[in-house]
Structure formats: structure tokens, C-alpha cells
mmCIF file of C-alpha atoms in Angstrom:
data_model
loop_
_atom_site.group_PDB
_atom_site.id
_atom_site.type_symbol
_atom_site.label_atom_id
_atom_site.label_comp_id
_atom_site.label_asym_id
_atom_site.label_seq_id
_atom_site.Cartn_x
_atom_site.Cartn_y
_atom_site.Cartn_z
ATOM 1 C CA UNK A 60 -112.096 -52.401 35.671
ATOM 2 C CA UNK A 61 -111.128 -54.816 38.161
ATOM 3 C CA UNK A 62 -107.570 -56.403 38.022
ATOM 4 C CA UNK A 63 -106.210 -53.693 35.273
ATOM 5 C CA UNK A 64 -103.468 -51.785 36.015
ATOM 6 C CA UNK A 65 -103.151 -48.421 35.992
ATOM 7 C CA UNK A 66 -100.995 -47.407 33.105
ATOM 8 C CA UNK A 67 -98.892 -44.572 34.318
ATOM 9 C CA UNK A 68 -96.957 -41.759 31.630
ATOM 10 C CA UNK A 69 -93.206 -42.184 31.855
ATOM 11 C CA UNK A 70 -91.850 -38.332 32.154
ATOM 12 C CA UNK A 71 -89.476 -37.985 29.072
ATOM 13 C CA UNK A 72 -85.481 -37.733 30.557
ATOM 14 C CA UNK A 73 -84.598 -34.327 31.682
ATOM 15 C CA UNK A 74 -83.315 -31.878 29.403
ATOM 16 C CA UNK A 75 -79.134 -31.153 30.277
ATOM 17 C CA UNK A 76 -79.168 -27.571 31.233
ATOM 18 C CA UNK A 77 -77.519 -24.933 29.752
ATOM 19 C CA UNK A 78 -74.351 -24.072 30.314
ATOM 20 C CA UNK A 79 -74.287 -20.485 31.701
ATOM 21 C CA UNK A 80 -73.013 -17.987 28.846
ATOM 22 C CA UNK A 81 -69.940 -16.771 28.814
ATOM 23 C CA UNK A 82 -69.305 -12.769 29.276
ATOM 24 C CA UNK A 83 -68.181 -10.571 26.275
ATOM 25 C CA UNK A 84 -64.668 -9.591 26.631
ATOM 26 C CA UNK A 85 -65.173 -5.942 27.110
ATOM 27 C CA UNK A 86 -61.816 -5.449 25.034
ATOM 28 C CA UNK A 87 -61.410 -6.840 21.857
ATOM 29 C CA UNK A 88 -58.497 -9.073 21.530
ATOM 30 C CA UNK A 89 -55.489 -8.069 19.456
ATOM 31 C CA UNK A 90 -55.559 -8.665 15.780
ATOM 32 C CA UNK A 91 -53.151 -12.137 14.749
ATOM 33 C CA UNK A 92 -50.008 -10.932 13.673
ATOM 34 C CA UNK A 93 -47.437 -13.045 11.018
ATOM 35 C CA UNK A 94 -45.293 -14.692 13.295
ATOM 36 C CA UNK A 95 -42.194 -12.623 14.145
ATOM 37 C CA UNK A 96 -38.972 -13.500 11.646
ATOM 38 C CA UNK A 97 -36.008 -14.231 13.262
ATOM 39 C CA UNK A 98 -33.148 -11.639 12.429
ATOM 40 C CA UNK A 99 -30.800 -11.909 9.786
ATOM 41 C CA UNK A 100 -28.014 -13.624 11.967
ATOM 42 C CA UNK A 101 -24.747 -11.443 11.163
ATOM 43 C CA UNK A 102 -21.540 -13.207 10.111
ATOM 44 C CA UNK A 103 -18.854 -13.241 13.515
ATOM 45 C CA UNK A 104 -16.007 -10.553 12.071
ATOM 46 C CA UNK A 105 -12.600 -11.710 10.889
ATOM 47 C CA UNK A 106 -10.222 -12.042 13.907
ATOM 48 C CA UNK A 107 -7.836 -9.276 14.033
ATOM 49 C CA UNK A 108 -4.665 -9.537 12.686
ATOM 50 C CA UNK A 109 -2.122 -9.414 15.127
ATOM 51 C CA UNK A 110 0.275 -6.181 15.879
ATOM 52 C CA UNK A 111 4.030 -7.251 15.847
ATOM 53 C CA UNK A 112 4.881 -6.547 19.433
ATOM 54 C CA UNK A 113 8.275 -4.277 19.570
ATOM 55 C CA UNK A 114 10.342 -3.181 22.820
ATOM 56 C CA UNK A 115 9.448 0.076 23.803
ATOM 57 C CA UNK A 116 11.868 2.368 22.516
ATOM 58 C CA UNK A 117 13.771 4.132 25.956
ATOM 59 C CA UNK A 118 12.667 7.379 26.551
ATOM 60 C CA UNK A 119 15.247 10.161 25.448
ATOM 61 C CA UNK A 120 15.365 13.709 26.950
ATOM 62 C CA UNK A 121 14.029 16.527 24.732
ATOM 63 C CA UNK A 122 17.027 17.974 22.898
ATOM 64 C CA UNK A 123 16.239 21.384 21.670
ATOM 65 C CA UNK A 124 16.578 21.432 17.736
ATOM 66 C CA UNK A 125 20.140 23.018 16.609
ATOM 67 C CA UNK A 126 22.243 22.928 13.571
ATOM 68 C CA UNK A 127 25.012 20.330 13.867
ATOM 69 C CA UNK A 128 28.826 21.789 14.379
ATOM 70 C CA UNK A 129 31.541 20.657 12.072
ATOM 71 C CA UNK A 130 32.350 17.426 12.565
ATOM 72 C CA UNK A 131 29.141 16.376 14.290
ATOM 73 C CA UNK A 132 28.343 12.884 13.330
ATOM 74 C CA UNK A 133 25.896 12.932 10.001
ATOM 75 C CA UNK A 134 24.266 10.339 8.026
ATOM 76 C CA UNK A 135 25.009 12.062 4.768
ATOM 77 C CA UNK A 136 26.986 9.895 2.436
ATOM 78 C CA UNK A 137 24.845 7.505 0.160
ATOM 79 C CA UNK A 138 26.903 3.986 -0.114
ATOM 80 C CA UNK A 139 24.298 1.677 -1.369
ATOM 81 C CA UNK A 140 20.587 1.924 -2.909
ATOM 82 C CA UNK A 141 18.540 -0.935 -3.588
ATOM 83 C CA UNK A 142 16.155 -1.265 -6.013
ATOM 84 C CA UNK A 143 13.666 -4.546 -7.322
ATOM 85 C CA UNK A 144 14.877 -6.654 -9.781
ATOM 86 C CA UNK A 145 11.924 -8.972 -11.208
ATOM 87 C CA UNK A 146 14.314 -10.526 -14.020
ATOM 88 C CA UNK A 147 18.024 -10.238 -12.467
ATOM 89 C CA UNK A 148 19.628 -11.251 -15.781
ATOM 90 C CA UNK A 149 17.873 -8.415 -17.616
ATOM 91 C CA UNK A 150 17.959 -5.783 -15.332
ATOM 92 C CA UNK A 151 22.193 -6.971 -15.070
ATOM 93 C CA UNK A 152 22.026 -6.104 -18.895
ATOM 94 C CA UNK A 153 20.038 -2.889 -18.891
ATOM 95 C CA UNK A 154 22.079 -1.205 -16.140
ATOM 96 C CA UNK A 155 25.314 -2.765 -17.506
ATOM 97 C CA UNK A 156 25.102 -2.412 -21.216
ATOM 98 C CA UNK A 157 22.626 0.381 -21.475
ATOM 99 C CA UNK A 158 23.187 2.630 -18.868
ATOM 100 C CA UNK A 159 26.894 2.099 -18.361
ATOM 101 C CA UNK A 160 26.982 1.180 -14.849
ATOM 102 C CA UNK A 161 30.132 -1.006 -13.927
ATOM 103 C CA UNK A 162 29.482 -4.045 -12.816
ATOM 104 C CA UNK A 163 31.121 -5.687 -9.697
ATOM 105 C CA UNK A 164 29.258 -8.923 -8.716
ATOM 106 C CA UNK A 165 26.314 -11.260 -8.657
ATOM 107 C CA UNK A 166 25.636 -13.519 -6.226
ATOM 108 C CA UNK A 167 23.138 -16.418 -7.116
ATOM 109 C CA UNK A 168 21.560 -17.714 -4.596
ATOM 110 C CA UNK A 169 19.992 -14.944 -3.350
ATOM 111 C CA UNK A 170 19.917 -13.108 -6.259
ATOM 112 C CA UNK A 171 21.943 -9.938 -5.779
ATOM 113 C CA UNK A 172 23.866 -8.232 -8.366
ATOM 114 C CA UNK A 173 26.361 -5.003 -7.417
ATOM 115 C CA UNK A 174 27.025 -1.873 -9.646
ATOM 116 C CA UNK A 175 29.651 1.158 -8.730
ATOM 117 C CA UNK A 176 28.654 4.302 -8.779
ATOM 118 C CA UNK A 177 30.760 7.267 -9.051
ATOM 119 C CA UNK A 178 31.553 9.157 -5.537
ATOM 120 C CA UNK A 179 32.239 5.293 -3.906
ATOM 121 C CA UNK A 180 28.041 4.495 -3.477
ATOM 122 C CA UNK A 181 26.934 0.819 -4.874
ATOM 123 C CA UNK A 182 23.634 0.554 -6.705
ATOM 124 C CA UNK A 183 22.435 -2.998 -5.388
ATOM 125 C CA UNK A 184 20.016 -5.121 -7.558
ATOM 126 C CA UNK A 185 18.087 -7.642 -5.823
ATOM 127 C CA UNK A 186 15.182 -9.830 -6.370
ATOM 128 C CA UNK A 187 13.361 -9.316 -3.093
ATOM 129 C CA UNK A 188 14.437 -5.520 -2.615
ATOM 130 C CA UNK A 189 11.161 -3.200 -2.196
ATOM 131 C CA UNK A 190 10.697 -0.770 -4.987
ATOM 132 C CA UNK A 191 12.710 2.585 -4.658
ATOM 133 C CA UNK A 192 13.878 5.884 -7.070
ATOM 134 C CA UNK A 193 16.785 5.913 -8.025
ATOM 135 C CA UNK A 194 18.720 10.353 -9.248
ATOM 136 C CA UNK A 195 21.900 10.445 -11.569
ATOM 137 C CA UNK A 196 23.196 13.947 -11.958
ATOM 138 C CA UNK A 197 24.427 14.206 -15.331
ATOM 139 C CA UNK A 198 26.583 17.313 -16.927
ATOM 140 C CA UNK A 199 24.096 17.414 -19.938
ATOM 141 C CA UNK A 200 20.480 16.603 -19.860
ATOM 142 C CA UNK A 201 20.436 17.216 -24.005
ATOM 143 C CA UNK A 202 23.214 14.569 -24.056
ATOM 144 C CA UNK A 203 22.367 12.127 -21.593
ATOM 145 C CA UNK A 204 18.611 11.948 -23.103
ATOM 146 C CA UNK A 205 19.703 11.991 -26.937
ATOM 147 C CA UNK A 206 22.288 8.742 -26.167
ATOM 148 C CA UNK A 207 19.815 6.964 -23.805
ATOM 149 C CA UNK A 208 17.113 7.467 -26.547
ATOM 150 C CA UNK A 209 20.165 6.106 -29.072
ATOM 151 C CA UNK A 210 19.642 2.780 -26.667
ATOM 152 C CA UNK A 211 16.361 2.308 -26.755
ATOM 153 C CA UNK A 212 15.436 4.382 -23.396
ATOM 154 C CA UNK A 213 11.913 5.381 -23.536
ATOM 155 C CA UNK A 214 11.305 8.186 -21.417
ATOM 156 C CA UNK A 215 7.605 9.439 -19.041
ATOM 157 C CA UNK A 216 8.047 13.171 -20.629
ATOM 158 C CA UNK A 217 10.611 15.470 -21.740
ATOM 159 C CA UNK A 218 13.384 17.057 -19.733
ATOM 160 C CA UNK A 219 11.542 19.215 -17.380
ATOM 161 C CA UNK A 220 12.259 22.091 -14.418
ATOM 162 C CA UNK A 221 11.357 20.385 -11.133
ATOM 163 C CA UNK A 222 12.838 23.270 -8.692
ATOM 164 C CA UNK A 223 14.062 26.713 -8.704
ATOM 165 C CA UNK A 224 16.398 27.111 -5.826
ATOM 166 C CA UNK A 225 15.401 30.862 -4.882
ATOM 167 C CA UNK A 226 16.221 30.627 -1.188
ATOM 168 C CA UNK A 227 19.683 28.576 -2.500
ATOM 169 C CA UNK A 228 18.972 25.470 0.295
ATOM 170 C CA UNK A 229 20.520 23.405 -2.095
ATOM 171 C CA UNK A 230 23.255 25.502 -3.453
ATOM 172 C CA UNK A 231 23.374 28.833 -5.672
ATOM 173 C CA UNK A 232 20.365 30.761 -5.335
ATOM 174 C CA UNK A 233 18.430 30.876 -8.191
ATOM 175 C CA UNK A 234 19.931 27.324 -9.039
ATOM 176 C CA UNK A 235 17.335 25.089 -11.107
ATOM 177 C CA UNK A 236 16.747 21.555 -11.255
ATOM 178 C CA UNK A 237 15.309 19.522 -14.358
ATOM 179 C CA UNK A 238 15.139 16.184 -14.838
ATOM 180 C CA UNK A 239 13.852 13.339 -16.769
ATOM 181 C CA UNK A 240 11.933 10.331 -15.538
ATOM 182 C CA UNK A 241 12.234 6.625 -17.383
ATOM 183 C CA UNK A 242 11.714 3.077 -15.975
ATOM 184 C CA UNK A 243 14.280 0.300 -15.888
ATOM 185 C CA UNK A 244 12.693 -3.381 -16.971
ATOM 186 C CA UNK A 245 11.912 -4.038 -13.291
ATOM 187 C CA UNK A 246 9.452 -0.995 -13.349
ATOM 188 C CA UNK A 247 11.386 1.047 -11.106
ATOM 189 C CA UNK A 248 11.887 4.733 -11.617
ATOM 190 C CA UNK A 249 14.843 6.342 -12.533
ATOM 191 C CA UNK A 250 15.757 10.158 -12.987
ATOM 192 C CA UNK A 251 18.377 12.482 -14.492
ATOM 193 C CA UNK A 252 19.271 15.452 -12.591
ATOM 194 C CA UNK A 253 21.108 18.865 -14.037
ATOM 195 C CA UNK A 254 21.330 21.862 -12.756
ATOM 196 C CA UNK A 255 21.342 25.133 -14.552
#
């Protein structure tokens, strides 16, 4: 077959290779955890409050303990005892008119009123005065609770021994102490002292 070509086969396009295979892991790898939670962040604590700063107080030598001569300087001698007075013009009233007190003076501002007490000590009333107890001896404990009762004293239970002196520290051995405990309209606590 003169003049005809020669038909030649085209070779189909080369397969890409393979890419090589990857190696196992020889360990397998860790399980997927949740994602860690942050922690709870904590609220910063309050700022302390601050300590009053005082002077040092000066050292003193060690005095060995003693019993004070006669005429030692004491601190034995009640002049004054404060106690809280929520309503001034009542409590004026109550230790006035009820419990007999006599009344010296009332000073407005700051809201002070002054009572005499028998041996030269002052009963003080004021409104800004912490709360405090406040003892009356009395001759008669029958007496003294029948006529406050007769004034419209309630009293926290009846007449009552607190103390039986038997080593006589606070006078006659064998000495006893009762009292009675009421409040005045300010809530603070009153007693009445005898002693048998």
C-alpha cells in the first residue's frame, strides 16, 4: 500500500503512581478528651479591716503581787455608772418616779441625764452609753420587791440566793447574797442585793 501511512497506537497517559503507604503508628493515639473546663475563678477576699494602731504601752518592771498597806492608793469608791438610755424622757421617768432616784440634771444636747445615789456615786443616763448592770443593796428584799411590783416592776424570777460567803471574802462568813433581776425601759439590767 503505497503512499499510506502507517497508523501508529497512541500509548494511553501514564498512570500517577501511588503514593507510598504510610506506616501504622505502633501506639495507638490517646482517646479525645472533653476539652478541659476552666476553674471556678474564686472571688478576691474582703480587704482586711484595719487594726487601730496604739503606742506601745512602756514596759514596767515585774512587781511581785502583795496586798496593799493602809493608805495605799485604791480605785475603790464607785462615783458614777452609766447605763443606755434608748428613750431619755422615759427612762428620766422610770428611774425618777418609779424607782425613787433623785434627780439632778439633764443636759440636751447630748442627751445626758444625772441621778444621786446614796454613798455620793451618780447613776448617769445617756443615749450613747454602752449597756451595763447596774446592784442596789436594799434592807428588805420582801419590801423592795412587793413596792416595785406596787409600780408596775416586772421582775426575770423571784428573789433568789446568788452566794454564800463561806470563806467571808466579802464580809461575815457564812454571809448570803440574794437578789432580784428586772429591766429598766432601755433594756438594761438592774438588781437588788440583801444580805442575810
Amino acid at each position: 500500500m503505497a503512499g499510506a501511512k502507517g497508523k501508529t497506537k497512541k500509548k494511553p497517559p501514564a498512570k500517577p503512581a501511588k503514593p507510598a503507604a504510610r506506616p501504622k503508628p505502633s501506639v495507638k493515639p490517646a482517646a479525645r478528651s472533653a476539652p478541659a473546663k476552666p476553674a471556678p475563678v474564686k472571688a478576691a477576699p474582703p480587704p482586711p479591716t484595719p487594726t487601730p494602731v496604739f503606742p506601745a504601752a512602756p514596759a514596767r518592771p515585774h512587781v511581785p503581787t502583795k496586798p496593799l498597806a493602809a493608805g495605799d492608793f485604791t480605785l475603790d469608791k464607785l462615783h458614777q455608772v452609766a447605763l443606755t438610755a434608748t428613750n431619755l424622757d422615759i427612762a428620766v421617768e422610770f428611774y425618777r418616779d418609779v424607782l425613787g432616784l433623785k434627780f439632778i440634771a439633764r443636759f440636751d444636747p447630748p442627751g445626758l441625764a444625772f441621778f444621786a445615789l446614796s454613798g455620793g456615786a451618780r447613776l448617769l443616763l445617756s443615749t450613747t452609753a454602752s449597756s451595763a448592770s447596774l446592784y442596789f443593796i436594799v434592807d428588805s428584799m420582801d419590801r423592795a420587791v412587793a413596792e416595785l411590783k406596787k409600780r408596775g416592776v416586772s421582775f426575770l424570777h423571784p428573789p433568789t440566793m446568788i452566794h454564800r460567803d463561806e470563806a467571808g471574802n466579802f464580809g461575815k462568813k457564812g454571809n448570803e447574797e440574794w437578789m432580784a433581776f428586772f429591766k429598766d425601759p432601755s433594756g438594761n439590767l438592774l438588781g437588788l442585793v440583801t444580805k442575810k
